Coordinates of C-alpha atoms and ligand atoms in Angstrom, one line a residue:
M1 CA -33.0 -2.1 1.0
A2 CA -31.3 0.9 -0.5
F3 CA -27.8 0.5 -2.0
K4 CA -24.9 1.8 0.1
S5 CA -21.6 3.1 -1.1
G6 CA -18.7 5.1 0.3
F7 CA -15.0 5.7 0.8
I8 CA -12.9 4.2 3.5
A9 CA -9.4 5.4 4.3
I10 CA -7.0 2.7 5.7
I11 CA -4.5 4.6 7.7
G12 CA -1.9 3.8 10.4
A13 CA 1.8 3.7 11.2
P14 CA 4.2 2.2 8.7
N15 CA 4.4 -1.6 8.5
V16 CA 1.3 -2.5 10.5
G17 CA -0.3 -4.4 7.6
K18 CA -2.6 -1.9 5.9
S19 CA -1.8 -3.1 2.4
T20 CA -1.9 -6.8 3.4
L21 CA -5.4 -6.1 4.9
L22 CA -6.6 -4.4 1.7
N23 CA -5.5 -7.3 -0.5
H24 CA -7.2 -9.8 1.7
I25 CA -10.4 -7.8 2.0
L26 CA -10.5 -7.7 -1.8
G27 CA -9.3 -11.3 -2.3
Q28 CA -6.7 -10.1 -4.8
K29 CA -3.4 -8.3 -4.9
I30 CA -3.9 -4.6 -5.5
A31 CA -1.3 -3.1 -3.2
I32 CA 2.3 -4.2 -2.7
T33 CA 3.5 -5.3 0.7
S34 CA 6.9 -5.9 2.3
P35 CA 8.5 -6.5 5.7
K36 CA 10.0 -3.0 5.5
P37 CA 8.3 0.2 6.7
Q38 CA 7.2 2.8 4.1
T39 CA 6.5 0.4 1.3
T40 CA 3.4 2.2 0.1
R41 CA 4.0 5.6 -1.4
N42 CA 0.7 6.5 -3.1
K43 CA -3.0 6.4 -2.4
I44 CA -4.1 3.0 -3.7
V45 CA -7.7 2.5 -4.6
G46 CA -9.3 -0.9 -3.9
I47 CA -13.0 -1.6 -4.6
L48 CA -15.1 -4.2 -2.9
N49 CA -18.3 -4.9 -4.7
K50 CA -21.2 -6.6 -2.9
P51 CA -24.8 -7.1 -4.0
S52 CA -26.0 -4.4 -1.7
C53 CA -23.0 -2.1 -1.4
Q54 CA -19.7 -0.8 -2.8
L55 CA -16.8 -0.1 -0.6
V56 CA -14.1 2.1 -2.0
F57 CA -10.9 1.7 0.0
W58 CA -7.9 4.0 0.0
D59 CA -4.7 2.3 1.1
T60 CA -2.3 5.0 2.2
P61 CA 1.4 5.4 3.0
G62 CA 2.3 4.8 6.7
I63 CA 2.0 7.9 8.9
H64 CA 5.2 8.7 10.7
L65 CA 7.3 11.7 11.8
A66 CA 8.9 12.2 8.5
K67 CA 12.4 13.6 8.4
T68 CA 12.7 14.3 4.6
P69 CA 10.5 16.3 2.2
F70 CA 9.7 13.1 0.3
G71 CA 8.6 11.4 3.5
R72 CA 6.5 14.3 4.5
R73 CA 4.8 14.2 1.1
M74 CA 3.8 10.6 1.7
V75 CA 2.4 11.5 5.1
E76 CA 0.5 14.3 3.6
I77 CA -1.1 11.9 1.1
A78 CA -2.2 9.7 3.9
L79 CA -3.6 12.6 6.1
S80 CA -5.3 14.2 3.1
T81 CA -7.7 11.3 2.8
L82 CA -9.1 11.8 6.3
K83 CA -11.5 14.6 5.3
E84 CA -12.7 12.9 2.1
V85 CA -14.0 9.6 3.4
D86 CA -17.1 8.2 5.1
V87 CA -15.3 5.8 7.4
I88 CA -11.7 5.7 8.7
L89 CA -10.1 2.4 9.4
L90 CA -7.2 2.9 11.7
V91 CA -4.8 -0.1 11.7
V92 CA -2.4 -0.7 14.5
D93 CA -0.4 -3.8 15.3
T94 CA 0.4 -5.5 18.6
S95 CA 4.0 -4.5 18.9
P96 CA 4.8 -1.9 21.6
S97 CA 7.0 0.1 19.3
T98 CA 4.1 0.9 16.9
G99 CA 1.9 1.7 19.9
S100 CA 3.4 5.1 20.5
K101 CA 3.4 5.9 16.8
S102 CA -0.3 5.0 16.6
E103 CA -1.1 7.2 19.6
W104 CA 0.4 10.1 17.8
I105 CA -1.9 9.3 14.9
I106 CA -4.9 9.0 17.2
K107 CA -4.1 12.6 18.3
T108 CA -4.5 13.8 14.8
L109 CA -8.0 12.3 14.7
R110 CA -9.2 14.4 17.5
N111 CA -10.8 17.1 15.3
I112 CA -12.3 14.7 12.8
K113 CA -16.0 13.9 12.9
T114 CA -15.8 10.8 10.6
P115 CA -16.4 7.5 12.3
V116 CA -13.2 5.7 13.1
I117 CA -12.9 1.9 13.4
M118 CA -9.7 0.4 14.8
A119 CA -8.3 -2.9 13.6
I120 CA -5.6 -4.4 15.8
N121 CA -3.6 -6.5 13.4
K122 CA -1.1 -9.3 13.7
I123 CA -2.9 -11.0 16.6
D124 CA -1.3 -14.2 15.5
L125 CA 1.9 -13.0 17.1
V126 CA 0.5 -12.4 20.7
S127 CA -1.5 -14.2 23.4
K128 CA -4.9 -13.2 24.6
E129 CA -3.3 -12.0 27.9
T130 CA -1.5 -9.3 25.9
L131 CA -4.3 -8.5 23.6
L132 CA -7.2 -7.8 26.0
P133 CA -5.5 -5.0 28.0
L134 CA -4.5 -3.5 24.7
I135 CA -8.1 -3.4 23.5
D136 CA -9.2 -1.9 26.9
Y137 CA -6.4 0.7 26.6
Y138 CA -7.4 1.9 23.1
H139 CA -11.0 2.2 24.3
T140 CA -9.9 4.6 27.0
I141 CA -8.0 6.9 24.7
Y142 CA -10.4 7.4 21.8
D143 CA -14.1 6.9 21.1
F144 CA -13.6 4.2 18.4
E145 CA -16.8 2.9 16.8
A146 CA -15.4 -0.5 17.2
I147 CA -12.1 -2.2 18.0
I148 CA -11.6 -5.4 16.1
P149 CA -8.6 -7.8 16.6
I150 CA -7.6 -9.3 13.3
S151 CA -4.8 -11.2 11.6
A152 CA -4.7 -9.9 8.0
L153 CA -2.1 -12.6 7.2
L154 CA -4.4 -15.4 8.4
K155 CA -7.5 -13.7 7.1
D156 CA -8.9 -13.8 10.7
G157 CA -11.5 -11.1 11.6
I158 CA -11.6 -9.5 8.2
D159 CA -15.3 -10.1 7.6
L160 CA -16.1 -8.4 11.0
V161 CA -14.1 -5.3 9.8
V162 CA -16.1 -5.2 6.6
D163 CA -19.4 -5.6 8.4
E164 CA -18.6 -2.7 10.8
I165 CA -17.7 -0.5 7.8
I166 CA -20.9 -1.4 5.9
K167 CA -23.0 -0.4 8.9
R168 CA -21.6 3.1 8.8
L169 CA -21.8 3.7 5.0
P170 CA -24.3 6.2 3.6
E171 CA -26.9 5.2 1.1
G172 CA -25.8 6.0 -2.5
L173 CA -25.1 4.7 -5.9
P174 CA -21.8 3.0 -6.8
Y175 CA -18.9 5.3 -7.6
F176 CA -17.2 2.8 -9.9
P177 CA -18.3 0.1 -12.4
K178 CA -19.2 -3.0 -10.4
D179 CA -16.8 -5.3 -12.2
I180 CA -13.5 -3.6 -11.3
A181 CA -11.4 -3.9 -8.2
T182 CA -9.2 -0.9 -8.7
D183 CA -8.8 2.1 -11.0
Q184 CA -5.1 1.6 -11.2
W185 CA -3.4 1.5 -14.6
E186 CA -1.8 -1.8 -15.4
R187 CA 1.4 0.1 -15.9
F188 CA 1.4 1.5 -12.4
L189 CA 0.7 -2.0 -10.9
V190 CA 3.6 -3.4 -12.9
A191 CA 6.0 -0.7 -11.6
E192 CA 4.8 -1.3 -8.1
I193 CA 5.4 -5.1 -8.4
I194 CA 9.0 -4.4 -9.5
R195 CA 9.4 -2.0 -6.6
E196 CA 8.0 -4.7 -4.2
R197 CA 10.5 -7.2 -5.3
I198 CA 13.3 -4.6 -4.7
F199 CA 11.9 -4.0 -1.2
H200 CA 12.1 -7.8 -0.6
H201 CA 15.7 -8.2 -1.8
V202 CA 17.8 -5.1 -1.1
Y203 CA 18.5 -3.4 2.2
Q204 CA 19.1 -0.1 4.0
E205 CA 18.7 3.0 2.0
V206 CA 18.6 1.2 -1.4
P207 CA 14.9 0.3 -1.6
Y208 CA 14.0 3.8 -0.5
S209 CA 16.2 5.3 -3.2
T210 CA 14.4 3.4 -5.9
A211 CA 11.7 4.5 -8.3
V212 CA 10.4 2.5 -11.2
T213 CA 9.0 3.8 -14.5
I214 CA 7.5 1.8 -17.4
E215 CA 9.0 2.8 -20.8
E216 CA 7.0 0.3 -22.9
F217 CA 3.9 -1.8 -22.4
K218 CA 3.0 -3.6 -25.6
E219 CA 0.2 -6.1 -25.7
E220 CA -0.2 -8.7 -28.4
E221 CA -3.7 -9.9 -27.8
K222 CA -3.6 -12.7 -30.3
R223 CA -0.7 -14.4 -28.5
N224 CA -1.8 -13.3 -25.0
F225 CA 1.6 -11.8 -24.6
I226 CA 2.8 -8.5 -23.1
S227 CA 6.2 -7.0 -23.7
I228 CA 7.3 -4.6 -20.9
H229 CA 10.4 -2.5 -20.5
A230 CA 10.9 -0.8 -17.2
T231 CA 13.6 1.4 -15.7
I232 CA 14.7 1.2 -12.1
Y233 CA 16.0 4.6 -10.9
V234 CA 18.4 4.8 -8.0
E235 CA 20.2 7.8 -6.5
R236 CA 23.8 6.8 -6.7
D237 CA 26.2 4.6 -8.7
S238 CA 26.9 2.4 -5.7
Q239 CA 23.2 1.6 -5.4
K240 CA 23.1 0.8 -9.1
G241 CA 25.8 -1.8 -8.4
I242 CA 23.7 -3.3 -5.6
I243 CA 20.5 -3.6 -7.7
I244 CA 22.4 -5.2 -10.5
G245 CA 24.4 -7.5 -8.2
Q246 CA 27.4 -9.6 -8.9
G247 CA 27.3 -10.6 -12.6
G248 CA 23.8 -9.3 -12.8
K249 CA 22.5 -11.9 -10.3
M250 CA 20.3 -9.5 -8.2
L251 CA 18.6 -7.9 -11.2
K252 CA 17.9 -11.4 -12.5
V253 CA 16.2 -12.5 -9.3
I254 CA 14.2 -9.2 -9.1
G255 CA 13.2 -9.5 -12.8
E256 CA 12.2 -13.2 -12.6
E257 CA 10.1 -12.8 -9.5
A258 CA 8.4 -9.7 -10.8
R259 CA 7.7 -11.3 -14.2
K260 CA 6.0 -14.3 -12.5
A261 CA 3.9 -12.0 -10.3
I262 CA 2.9 -9.8 -13.2
E263 CA 2.0 -12.8 -15.3
S264 CA -0.3 -14.1 -12.6
I265 CA -2.0 -10.8 -12.1
L266 CA -2.4 -9.9 -15.7
G267 CA -3.1 -13.4 -16.9
A268 CA -0.8 -13.2 -19.8
R269 CA 2.7 -14.3 -20.7
V270 CA 5.2 -11.5 -20.1
F271 CA 8.6 -10.4 -21.3
L272 CA 10.1 -8.1 -18.7
G273 CA 13.1 -6.0 -19.7
L274 CA 14.8 -4.1 -16.8
W275 CA 17.2 -1.3 -17.0
V276 CA 18.9 0.4 -14.1
R277 CA 19.8 4.1 -14.2
V278 CA 21.1 6.7 -11.8
Q279 CA 19.1 9.9 -11.2
K280 CA 21.1 11.7 -8.6
D281 CA 19.2 12.5 -5.4
W282 CA 15.8 12.2 -7.2
R283 CA 13.9 12.3 -3.9
K284 CA 15.0 15.9 -3.5
D285 CA 14.2 16.9 -7.1
E286 CA 10.7 18.2 -7.7
K287 CA 10.7 17.5 -11.4
A288 CA 11.9 13.9 -10.9
L289 CA 9.3 13.4 -8.2
R290 CA 6.5 14.4 -10.6
R291 CA 7.9 12.3 -13.3
F292 CA 7.9 9.2 -11.0
G293 CA 4.3 9.9 -10.0
Y294 CA 4.9 11.3 -6.4
Ligands
LIG301 N1 2.4 -11.9 11.5 C1 1.7 -11.1 10.8 N2 2.3 -10.4 9.9 C2 1.5 -9.5 9.1 C3 0.1 -9.5 9.3 N3 -0.3 -8.6 8.4 C4 0.7 -8.1 7.7 N4 1.9 -8.7 8.1 C5 3.3 -8.4 7.7 O1 3.6 -7.1 8.0 C6 4.5 -6.6 7.0 C7 4.0 -5.2 6.6 O2 2.8 -5.4 5.8 P1 2.3 -4.3 4.8 O3 0.9 -4.7 4.4 O4 3.3 -4.0 3.8 O5 2.2 -3.1 5.9 P2 1.7 -1.6 5.6 O6 1.0 -1.1 6.8 O7 1.0 -1.5 4.3 O8 3.2 -0.8 5.5 P3 3.5 0.6 4.7 O9 3.0 0.6 3.4 O10 5.0 0.6 4.7 O11 3.0 1.7 5.6 C8 4.6 -7.6 5.9 O12 5.8 -8.4 6.1 C9 3.4 -8.5 6.2 O13 3.5 -9.8 5.7 C10 -0.5 -10.3 10.2 O14 -1.7 -10.4 10.4 N5 0.3 -11.1 11.0
LIG302 MG1 1.4 -0.4 2.6

């Protein structure tokens, strides 16, 4: 049988579990996740290598009616993938509040010829009685190739999703070397892990006002040791105070959790130095956006 390869965009409303799904499809953490919407800000590449095919996934920022230029930029990133892929995987969850957001996204798919597979995620949270009408309903509003109920968290239904994607992949050679799971720089991954810990520990506007840059990433191969210095940027002095916390407590928690996660992903001992700086209203500053990689 000929080798198959192709690109798959994972799209959907914020917080439906796109990044969790990607990580569990790959069996390793590539994309950060959090209980807060709009965690993902970039197009994240995740590569699944099988003996007879290569699936290149793009995890994308949640599509929403963005009110700010920064939010609109994230939505544009997500929508821009639609025309460049072989298969679209639209993820929705079972909560009524994401239903209407997802319908809005489905409308944007009307003019697209690419096959669309729907995954209804978080089925661990609902009964069959709720789920079945939902599946029927989605079948009536769009011609999905397949609608697959899954629980990304419990790894339920994930193989079915992968099988349905593979069926629709074109024949072709692999796009990436067969031994890598992402093309992300280690530096980017480290910055994302720090951002993830911030999303888990601070509230309201603060996580959204945060960007992370890596100032130093020094490997000492002999000692299997990496020294990392990172800067956490916030938009206001008050936010700096929140990230640092009383007596530095918050920053310590963020730093320790991030260091452990980085050590386990990179398989080395890590020193992680964190610095917090204010870059006033960086989300409205084109130059700062570019510098932070957005
Ligand atoms: N109960 C349940 N929770 C889930 C499931 N999948 C993901 N979650 C949770 O949903 C939240 C959002 O998950 P993410 O993977 O960050 O969602 P996302 O769609 O990537 O979100 P954005 O990047 O913000 O668009 C996290 O708290 C996950 O743990 C699932 O199958 N069941
Ligand atoms: Mg995400």
